[in-house]
PDB file of C-alpha atoms and ligand atoms in Angstrom:
ATOM      1  CA  MET A   1    -118.909 -90.605 -73.369  1.00 96.00           C
ATOM      2  CA  LYS A   2    -118.925 -94.185 -74.843  1.00 97.00           C
ATOM      3  CA  ILE A   3    -117.579 -94.619 -78.513  1.00 98.00           C
ATOM      4  CA  ALA A   4    -118.214 -97.676 -80.629  1.00 98.00           C
ATOM      5  CA  VAL A   5    -115.512 -97.814 -83.506  1.00 98.00           C
ATOM      6  CA  LEU A   6    -116.595 -99.831 -86.490  1.00 98.00           C
ATOM      7  CA  THR A   7    -113.761-101.076 -88.402  1.00 98.00           C
ATOM      8  CA  GLY A   8    -114.183-102.420 -92.033  1.00 98.00           C
ATOM      9  CA  SER A   9    -110.402-103.383 -93.326  1.00 98.00           C
ATOM     10  CA  PRO A  10    -109.483-106.932 -93.616  1.00 98.00           C
ATOM     11  CA  GLN A  11    -106.232-105.675 -93.282  1.00 98.00           C
ATOM     12  CA  LYS A  12    -105.733-105.590 -89.457  1.00 96.00           C
ATOM     13  CA  PHE A  13    -102.620-103.484 -89.515  1.00 97.00           C
ATOM     14  CA  GLY A  14    -103.303-101.686 -92.624  1.00 98.00           C
ATOM     15  CA  SER A  15    -103.820 -97.743 -93.331  1.00 98.00           C
ATOM     16  CA  SER A  16    -107.585 -97.599 -91.968  1.00 98.00           C
ATOM     17  CA  ASN A  17    -106.954 -99.050 -88.807  1.00 98.00           C
ATOM     18  CA  MET A  18    -103.652 -97.034 -88.397  1.00 98.00           C
ATOM     19  CA  LEU A  19    -105.648 -93.684 -88.483  1.00 98.00           C
ATOM     20  CA  ALA A  20    -108.308 -95.447 -86.108  1.00 98.00           C
ATOM     21  CA  GLU A  21    -105.799 -96.388 -83.624  1.00 98.00           C
ATOM     22  CA  GLN A  22    -104.918 -92.367 -83.503  1.00 98.00           C
ATOM     23  CA  PHE A  23    -108.221 -91.520 -83.220  1.00 98.00           C
ATOM     24  CA  ILE A  24    -108.888 -94.034 -80.446  1.00 98.00           C
ATOM     25  CA  LYS A  25    -105.780 -92.818 -78.769  1.00 98.00           C
ATOM     26  CA  GLY A  26    -106.865 -89.066 -78.742  1.00 98.00           C
ATOM     27  CA  ALA A  27    -110.407 -89.827 -77.773  1.00 98.00           C
ATOM     28  CA  ARG A  28    -109.332 -92.101 -74.502  1.00 98.00           C
ATOM     29  CA  GLU A  29    -106.572 -89.326 -73.440  1.00 98.00           C
ATOM     30  CA  VAL A  30    -109.754 -86.834 -72.988  1.00 97.00           C
ATOM     31  CA  GLY A  31    -111.771 -89.293 -70.865  1.00 97.00           C
ATOM     32  CA  ASN A  32    -113.806 -91.511 -73.364  1.00 97.00           C
ATOM     33  CA  THR A  33    -114.519 -95.239 -73.099  1.00 97.00           C
ATOM     34  CA  VAL A  34    -113.840 -96.805 -76.575  1.00 97.00           C
ATOM     35  CA  SER A  35    -114.933-100.403 -77.784  1.00 97.00           C
ATOM     36  CA  VAL A  36    -113.647-101.642 -81.198  1.00 97.00           C
ATOM     37  CA  ILE A  37    -115.974-103.822 -83.441  1.00 97.00           C
ATOM     38  CA  ASP A  38    -113.961-105.429 -86.168  1.00 97.00           C
ATOM     39  CA  ALA A  39    -116.545-105.929 -88.802  1.00 96.00           C
ATOM     40  CA  ALA A  40    -114.263-107.071 -90.962  1.00 96.00           C
ATOM     41  CA  GLN A  41    -113.626-110.663 -88.455  1.00 96.00           C
ATOM     42  CA  ALA A  42    -116.934-110.640 -87.087  1.00 96.00           C
ATOM     43  CA  ASN A  43    -119.296-113.466 -87.611  1.00 95.00           C
ATOM     44  CA  VAL A  44    -122.011-111.370 -88.998  1.00 96.00           C
ATOM     45  CA  HIS A  45    -124.247-112.768 -91.982  1.00 96.00           C
ATOM     46  CA  PRO A  46    -125.482-110.431 -94.774  1.00 98.00           C
ATOM     47  CA  CYS A  47    -129.216-109.137 -93.833  1.00 97.00           C
ATOM     48  CA  THR A  48    -131.343-111.505 -96.199  1.00 97.00           C
ATOM     49  CA  GLY A  49    -134.300-108.675 -95.995  1.00 96.00           C
ATOM     50  CA  CYS A  50    -136.646-111.125 -95.002  1.00 96.00           C
ATOM     51  CA  VAL A  51    -137.800-108.094 -92.873  1.00 94.00           C
ATOM     52  CA  ARG A  52    -139.118-110.589 -89.877  1.00 95.00           C
ATOM     53  CA  CYS A  53    -137.349-108.034 -87.481  1.00 94.00           C
ATOM     54  CA  GLY A  54    -140.132-105.367 -88.995  1.00 93.00           C
ATOM     55  CA  TYR A  55    -137.502-102.917 -88.991  1.00 91.00           C
ATOM     56  CA  GLY A  56    -137.685-103.086 -85.013  1.00 90.00           C
ATOM     57  CA  GLY A  57    -136.072-106.591 -84.251  1.00 81.00           C
ATOM     58  CA  PRO A  58    -134.891-109.022 -83.251  1.00 90.00           C
ATOM     59  CA  CYS A  59    -133.364-110.380 -86.188  1.00 93.00           C
ATOM     60  CA  ALA A  60    -133.970-113.984 -87.205  1.00 94.00           C
ATOM     61  CA  GLN A  61    -130.200-114.617 -87.694  1.00 94.00           C
ATOM     62  CA  LYS A  62    -128.052-115.903 -84.840  1.00 91.00           C
ATOM     63  CA  ASP A  63    -124.685-114.703 -85.100  1.00 93.00           C
ATOM     64  CA  GLU A  64    -122.536-111.819 -83.476  1.00 94.00           C
ATOM     65  CA  MET A  65    -124.818-109.044 -83.869  1.00 94.00           C
ATOM     66  CA  GLY A  66    -126.556-110.685 -81.142  1.00 87.00           C
ATOM     67  CA  SER A  67    -130.272-111.149 -81.414  1.00 51.00           C
ATOM     68  CA  GLU A  68    -131.078-114.611 -79.824  1.00 47.00           C
ATOM     69  CA  SER A  69    -134.833-114.459 -78.456  1.00 43.00           C
ATOM     70  CA  GLY A  70    -134.370-110.670 -78.274  1.00 44.00           C
ATOM     71  CA  THR A  71    -131.582-110.556 -75.827  1.00 46.00           C
ATOM     72  CA  GLU A  72    -129.629-107.591 -75.686  1.00 52.00           C
ATOM     73  CA  HIS A  73    -125.732-108.641 -76.388  1.00 68.00           C
ATOM     74  CA  GLY A  74    -123.274-108.621 -78.976  1.00 91.00           C
ATOM     75  CA  ILE A  75    -122.659-106.242 -81.691  1.00 95.00           C
ATOM     76  CA  LYS A  76    -126.128-104.610 -81.666  1.00 94.00           C
ATOM     77  CA  ALA A  77    -126.064-104.111 -77.648  1.00 94.00           C
ATOM     78  CA  GLU A  78    -122.488-102.366 -78.139  1.00 95.00           C
ATOM     79  CA  ILE A  79    -123.608-100.007 -80.956  1.00 96.00           C
ATOM     80  CA  ILE A  80    -127.128 -99.072 -78.968  1.00 95.00           C
ATOM     81  CA  GLY A  81    -125.362 -98.564 -75.727  1.00 95.00           C
ATOM     82  CA  ALA A  82    -122.675 -96.044 -77.275  1.00 97.00           C
ATOM     83  CA  ASP A  83    -123.289 -92.328 -77.799  1.00 98.00           C
ATOM     84  CA  MET A  84    -120.932 -92.170 -80.766  1.00 98.00           C
ATOM     85  CA  ILE A  85    -120.208 -94.512 -83.564  1.00 98.00           C
ATOM     86  CA  VAL A  86    -117.037 -94.367 -85.869  1.00 98.00           C
ATOM     87  CA  PHE A  87    -117.172 -95.682 -89.274  1.00 98.00           C
ATOM     88  CA  VAL A  88    -113.820 -96.744 -90.449  1.00 99.00           C
ATOM     89  CA  THR A  89    -113.142 -98.103 -93.591  1.00 99.00           C
ATOM     90  CA  PRO A  90    -110.717 -98.386 -96.594  1.00 98.00           C
ATOM     91  CA  LEU A  91    -112.065 -97.111 -99.903  1.00 98.00           C
ATOM     92  CA  TYR A  92    -113.258 -99.793-102.078  1.00 98.00           C
ATOM     93  CA  TYR A  93    -114.315 -98.904-105.596  1.00 98.00           C
ATOM     94  CA  PHE A  94    -114.860 -95.400-104.093  1.00 98.00           C
ATOM     95  CA  GLY A  95    -117.664 -96.593-101.619  1.00 98.00           C
ATOM     96  CA  MET A  96    -117.309 -98.449 -98.294  1.00 98.00           C
ATOM     97  CA  SER A  97    -115.821-101.886 -97.756  1.00 98.00           C
ATOM     98  CA  ALA A  98    -118.522-104.753 -98.268  1.00 98.00           C
ATOM     99  CA  GLN A  99    -117.451-105.855 -94.714  1.00 98.00           C
ATOM    100  CA  LEU A 100    -118.481-102.642 -93.206  1.00 98.00           C
ATOM    101  CA  LYS A 101    -121.572-102.275 -95.137  1.00 98.00           C
ATOM    102  CA  ASN A 102    -122.629-105.943 -94.084  1.00 98.00           C
ATOM    103  CA  VAL A 103    -122.866-104.682 -90.561  1.00 98.00           C
ATOM    104  CA  ILE A 104    -124.413-101.449 -91.162  1.00 98.00           C
ATOM    105  CA  ASP A 105    -127.240-103.616 -93.352  1.00 98.00           C
ATOM    106  CA  ARG A 106    -128.007-105.252 -90.246  1.00 97.00           C
ATOM    107  CA  PHE A 107    -128.855-102.085 -88.349  1.00 97.00           C
ATOM    108  CA  CYS A 108    -132.027-102.579 -90.152  1.00 95.00           C
ATOM    109  CA  ALA A 109    -133.297-104.647 -87.029  1.00 95.00           C
ATOM    110  CA  PHE A 110    -132.615-101.370 -84.675  1.00 95.00           C
ATOM    111  CA  ASN A 111    -133.084 -98.663 -87.031  1.00 94.00           C
ATOM    112  CA  GLY A 112    -135.507 -96.829 -84.728  1.00 95.00           C
ATOM    113  CA  GLU A 113    -133.515 -97.059 -81.877  1.00 95.00           C
ATOM    114  CA  ILE A 114    -130.620 -95.634 -83.555  1.00 97.00           C
ATOM    115  CA  GLN A 115    -132.796 -92.690 -84.901  1.00 97.00           C
ATOM    116  CA  ARG A 116    -134.288 -92.064 -81.564  1.00 97.00           C
ATOM    117  CA  LYS A 117    -130.888 -91.905 -79.807  1.00 96.00           C
ATOM    118  CA  HIS A 118    -129.294 -89.060 -82.023  1.00 98.00           C
ATOM    119  CA  MET A 119    -125.930 -90.326 -81.562  1.00 98.00           C
ATOM    120  CA  LYS A 120    -122.781 -88.861 -82.619  1.00 98.00           C
ATOM    121  CA  SER A 121    -120.646 -89.938 -85.699  1.00 98.00           C
ATOM    122  CA  ALA A 122    -117.614 -89.743 -87.478  1.00 98.00           C
ATOM    123  CA  LEU A 123    -116.096 -91.314 -90.698  1.00 99.00           C
ATOM    124  CA  ILE A 124    -112.350 -92.243 -91.090  1.00 99.00           C
ATOM    125  CA  SER A 125    -111.098 -93.689 -94.605  1.00 99.00           C
ATOM    126  CA  VAL A 126    -107.993 -93.961 -96.623  1.00 98.00           C
ATOM    127  CA  ALA A 127    -107.663 -94.393-100.375  1.00 98.00           C
ATOM    128  CA  TRP A 128    -104.641 -95.068-102.687  1.00 98.00           C
ATOM    129  CA  ASN A 129    -105.744 -92.179-105.164  1.00 98.00           C
ATOM    130  CA  ALA A 130    -105.211 -88.596-103.905  1.00 97.00           C
ATOM    131  CA  ALA A 131    -107.466 -86.732-106.584  1.00 98.00           C
ATOM    132  CA  GLU A 132    -109.845 -84.176-104.935  1.00 97.00           C
ATOM    133  CA  TRP A 133    -112.638 -86.132-105.948  1.00 98.00           C
ATOM    134  CA  THR A 134    -111.405 -89.624-104.214  1.00 98.00           C
ATOM    135  CA  PHE A 135    -114.200 -89.437-101.589  1.00 98.00           C
ATOM    136  CA  ASP A 136    -117.323 -87.659-103.264  1.00 98.00           C
ATOM    137  CA  ALA A 137    -119.048 -90.830-103.411  1.00 98.00           C
ATOM    138  CA  LEU A 138    -118.308 -92.049 -99.800  1.00 98.00           C
ATOM    139  CA  GLU A 139    -118.916 -88.564 -98.292  1.00 98.00           C
ATOM    140  CA  ALA A 140    -122.246 -88.670 -99.791  1.00 98.00           C
ATOM    141  CA  HIS A 141    -123.156 -91.874 -98.598  1.00 98.00           C
ATOM    142  CA  TYR A 142    -121.860 -91.130 -94.981  1.00 98.00           C
ATOM    143  CA  LYS A 143    -123.616 -87.735 -95.011  1.00 98.00           C
ATOM    144  CA  THR A 144    -127.117 -89.548 -95.948  1.00 98.00           C
ATOM    145  CA  LEU A 145    -126.585 -91.965 -93.258  1.00 98.00           C
ATOM    146  CA  VAL A 146    -125.915 -89.123 -90.922  1.00 98.00           C
ATOM    147  CA  ARG A 147    -128.988 -87.399 -92.230  1.00 98.00           C
ATOM    148  CA  TYR A 148    -131.471 -90.352 -91.949  1.00 98.00           C
ATOM    149  CA  LEU A 149    -130.061 -92.002 -88.885  1.00 98.00           C
ATOM    150  CA  ASN A 150    -130.123 -88.642 -87.012  1.00 98.00           C
ATOM    151  CA  PHE A 151    -126.741 -88.664 -86.301  1.00 98.00           C
ATOM    152  CA  VAL A 152    -124.582 -85.469 -85.140  1.00 98.00           C
ATOM    153  CA  ASP A 153    -121.513 -85.631 -87.489  1.00 98.00           C
ATOM    154  CA  MET A 154    -118.229 -84.880 -85.596  1.00 98.00           C
ATOM    155  CA  GLY A 155    -116.198 -84.839 -88.520  1.00 98.00           C
ATOM    156  CA  MET A 156    -114.386 -86.871 -91.301  1.00 98.00           C
ATOM    157  CA  ILE A 157    -110.900 -88.062 -91.976  1.00 98.00           C
ATOM    158  CA  LEU A 158    -110.570 -88.676 -95.344  1.00 98.00           C
ATOM    159  CA  GLY A 159    -106.895 -90.057 -95.905  1.00 98.00           C
ATOM    160  CA  ARG A 160    -105.812 -89.222 -99.873  1.00 98.00           C
ATOM    161  CA  GLY A 161    -102.615 -91.053-100.932  1.00 98.00           C
ATOM    162  CA  CYS A 162    -102.788 -93.421 -98.308  1.00 98.00           C
ATOM    163  CA  GLY A 163    -102.478 -96.615-100.413  1.00 98.00           C
ATOM    164  CA  THR A 164    -100.182 -98.616 -98.061  1.00 98.00           C
ATOM    165  CA  PRO A 165     -99.281 -98.348 -94.464  1.00 98.00           C
ATOM    166  CA  GLU A 166     -95.870 -96.885 -95.478  1.00 98.00           C
ATOM    167  CA  MET A 167     -97.596 -93.985 -97.363  1.00 98.00           C
ATOM    168  CA  THR A 168    -100.101 -93.512 -94.444  1.00 98.00           C
ATOM    169  CA  ALA A 169     -97.536 -93.262 -91.837  1.00 98.00           C
ATOM    170  CA  ARG A 170     -95.958 -90.268 -94.147  1.00 98.00           C
ATOM    171  CA  SER A 171     -99.154 -88.657 -94.155  1.00 98.00           C
ATOM    172  CA  GLU A 172    -100.629 -85.751 -92.268  1.00 98.00           C
ATOM    173  CA  TYR A 173    -103.743 -87.922 -91.555  1.00 98.00           C
ATOM    174  CA  LEU A 174    -102.290 -89.637 -88.273  1.00 98.00           C
ATOM    175  CA  ALA A 175    -101.903 -86.416 -86.762  1.00 98.00           C
ATOM    176  CA  GLU A 176    -105.653 -85.381 -87.898  1.00 98.00           C
ATOM    177  CA  ALA A 177    -107.284 -88.406 -86.648  1.00 98.00           C
ATOM    178  CA  TYR A 178    -105.657 -88.162 -83.109  1.00 98.00           C
ATOM    179  CA  LYS A 179    -106.941 -84.355 -83.055  1.00 98.00           C
ATOM    180  CA  LEU A 180    -110.490 -85.459 -83.908  1.00 98.00           C
ATOM    181  CA  GLY A 181    -110.017 -88.132 -81.284  1.00 98.00           C
ATOM    182  CA  LYS A 182    -108.970 -85.336 -78.635  1.00 98.00           C
ATOM    183  CA  SER A 183    -111.638 -82.954 -79.890  1.00 97.00           C
ATOM    184  CA  LEU A 184    -114.148 -85.000 -78.278  1.00 97.00           C
ATOM    185  CA  LYS A 185    -113.652 -83.760 -74.592  1.00 90.00           C
ATOM    186  CA  ASN A 186    -116.756 -83.369 -72.430  1.00 73.00           C
ATOM    187  CA  LYS A 187    -118.960 -83.960 -75.969  1.00 66.00           C
TER     188      LYS A 187
HETATM  189  C1  FMN C 201    -110.729-104.383-103.321  1.00 95.75           C
HETATM  190  C2  FMN C 201    -109.973-102.961-103.514  1.00 95.75           C
HETATM  191  C3  FMN C 201    -110.686-101.700-103.906  1.00 95.75           C
HETATM  192  C4  FMN C 201    -110.062-100.672-103.899  1.00 95.75           C
HETATM  193  N1  FMN C 201    -110.715 -99.626-104.473  1.00 95.75           N
HETATM  194  C5  FMN C 201    -109.883 -98.263-104.304  1.00 95.75           C
HETATM  195  C6  FMN C 201    -110.780 -97.341-104.722  1.00 95.75           C
HETATM  196  O1  FMN C 201    -111.982 -97.130-105.289  1.00 95.75           O
HETATM  197  N2  FMN C 201    -109.914 -95.886-104.907  1.00 95.75           N
HETATM  198  C7  FMN C 201    -108.941 -95.886-104.239  1.00 95.75           C
HETATM  199  O2  FMN C 201    -108.364 -94.797-104.518  1.00 95.75           O
HETATM  200  N3  FMN C 201    -108.283 -96.902-103.785  1.00 95.75           N
HETATM  201  C8  FMN C 201    -108.865 -98.198-103.725  1.00 95.75           C
HETATM  202  N4  FMN C 201    -108.239 -99.226-102.936  1.00 95.75           N
HETATM  203  C9  FMN C 201    -107.073 -99.159-102.269  1.00 95.75           C
HETATM  204  C10 FMN C 201    -107.374 -98.988-100.879  1.00 95.75           C
HETATM  205  O3  FMN C 201    -108.345 -98.193-100.546  1.00 95.75           O
HETATM  206  C11 FMN C 201    -106.013 -98.825-100.192  1.00 95.75           C
HETATM  207  O4  FMN C 201    -104.759 -99.504-100.147  1.00 95.75           O
HETATM  208  C12 FMN C 201    -106.023 -98.457 -98.802  1.00 95.75           C
HETATM  209  O5  FMN C 201    -105.002 -97.852 -98.103  1.00 95.75           O
HETATM  210  C13 FMN C 201    -106.551 -99.935 -97.956  1.00 95.75           C
HETATM  211  O6  FMN C 201    -106.649 -99.553 -96.686  1.00 95.75           O
HETATM  212  P1  FMN C 201    -106.606-100.749 -95.477  1.00 95.75           P
HETATM  213  O7  FMN C 201    -104.956-100.980 -95.464  1.00 95.75           O
HETATM  214  O8  FMN C 201    -106.961-100.132 -94.501  1.00 95.75           O
HETATM  215  O9  FMN C 201    -107.111-102.115 -96.134  1.00 95.75           O
HETATM  216  C14 FMN C 201    -108.891-100.229-103.334  1.00 95.75           C
HETATM  217  C15 FMN C 201    -108.349-101.424-103.045  1.00 95.75           C
HETATM  218  C16 FMN C 201    -108.823-102.651-102.885  1.00 95.75           C
HETATM  219  C17 FMN C 201    -108.125-104.031-102.202  1.00 95.75           C
END
């Protein structure tokens, strides 16, 4: 299947991208096609809430989401064309990064298309904290998105105690992320 991995860390070689890399390796090994959308580097403006899209596009803004005169290209096309979307983010103040949320807010212009597709999804995140409750808020947010957008959740990798790439390299989460990717055979 086609998997769109949406990464939200400004640290290109940071911990969340380390886990994403392992996930991608596993997913490709079992025959999936994976594309990476770097939400932290993409030229995507925040949703202005003008709702000229009427929650069903095209968006009034012209940027890498791809909305010129309703043509289908850019990040929107990448997401709509995928069978699975993977959200990758460092934990920032117990939620997802603003960079990732920025792109998700722009789903507004193709909300219905996503909802009708019943895509698969997954969440990959890392945090400095290792307490059991570290990911409670992010997990609740992700599960709410799954429910609202009619996703089929394929799993969550929540890297506790992954505050630096060195800490993450020593963790069990790299192997977990790889395993999650590998599990997506014939799905
Ligand atoms: C702005 C900011 C907010 C953060 N908030 C949290 C937090 O709420 N809880 C936590 O455990 N770690 C927090 N961290 C630590 C990061 O989640 C952690 O360093 C992570 O490994 C960064 O991932 P990355 O290398 O993929 O960017 C924060 C870091 C930054 C820069």
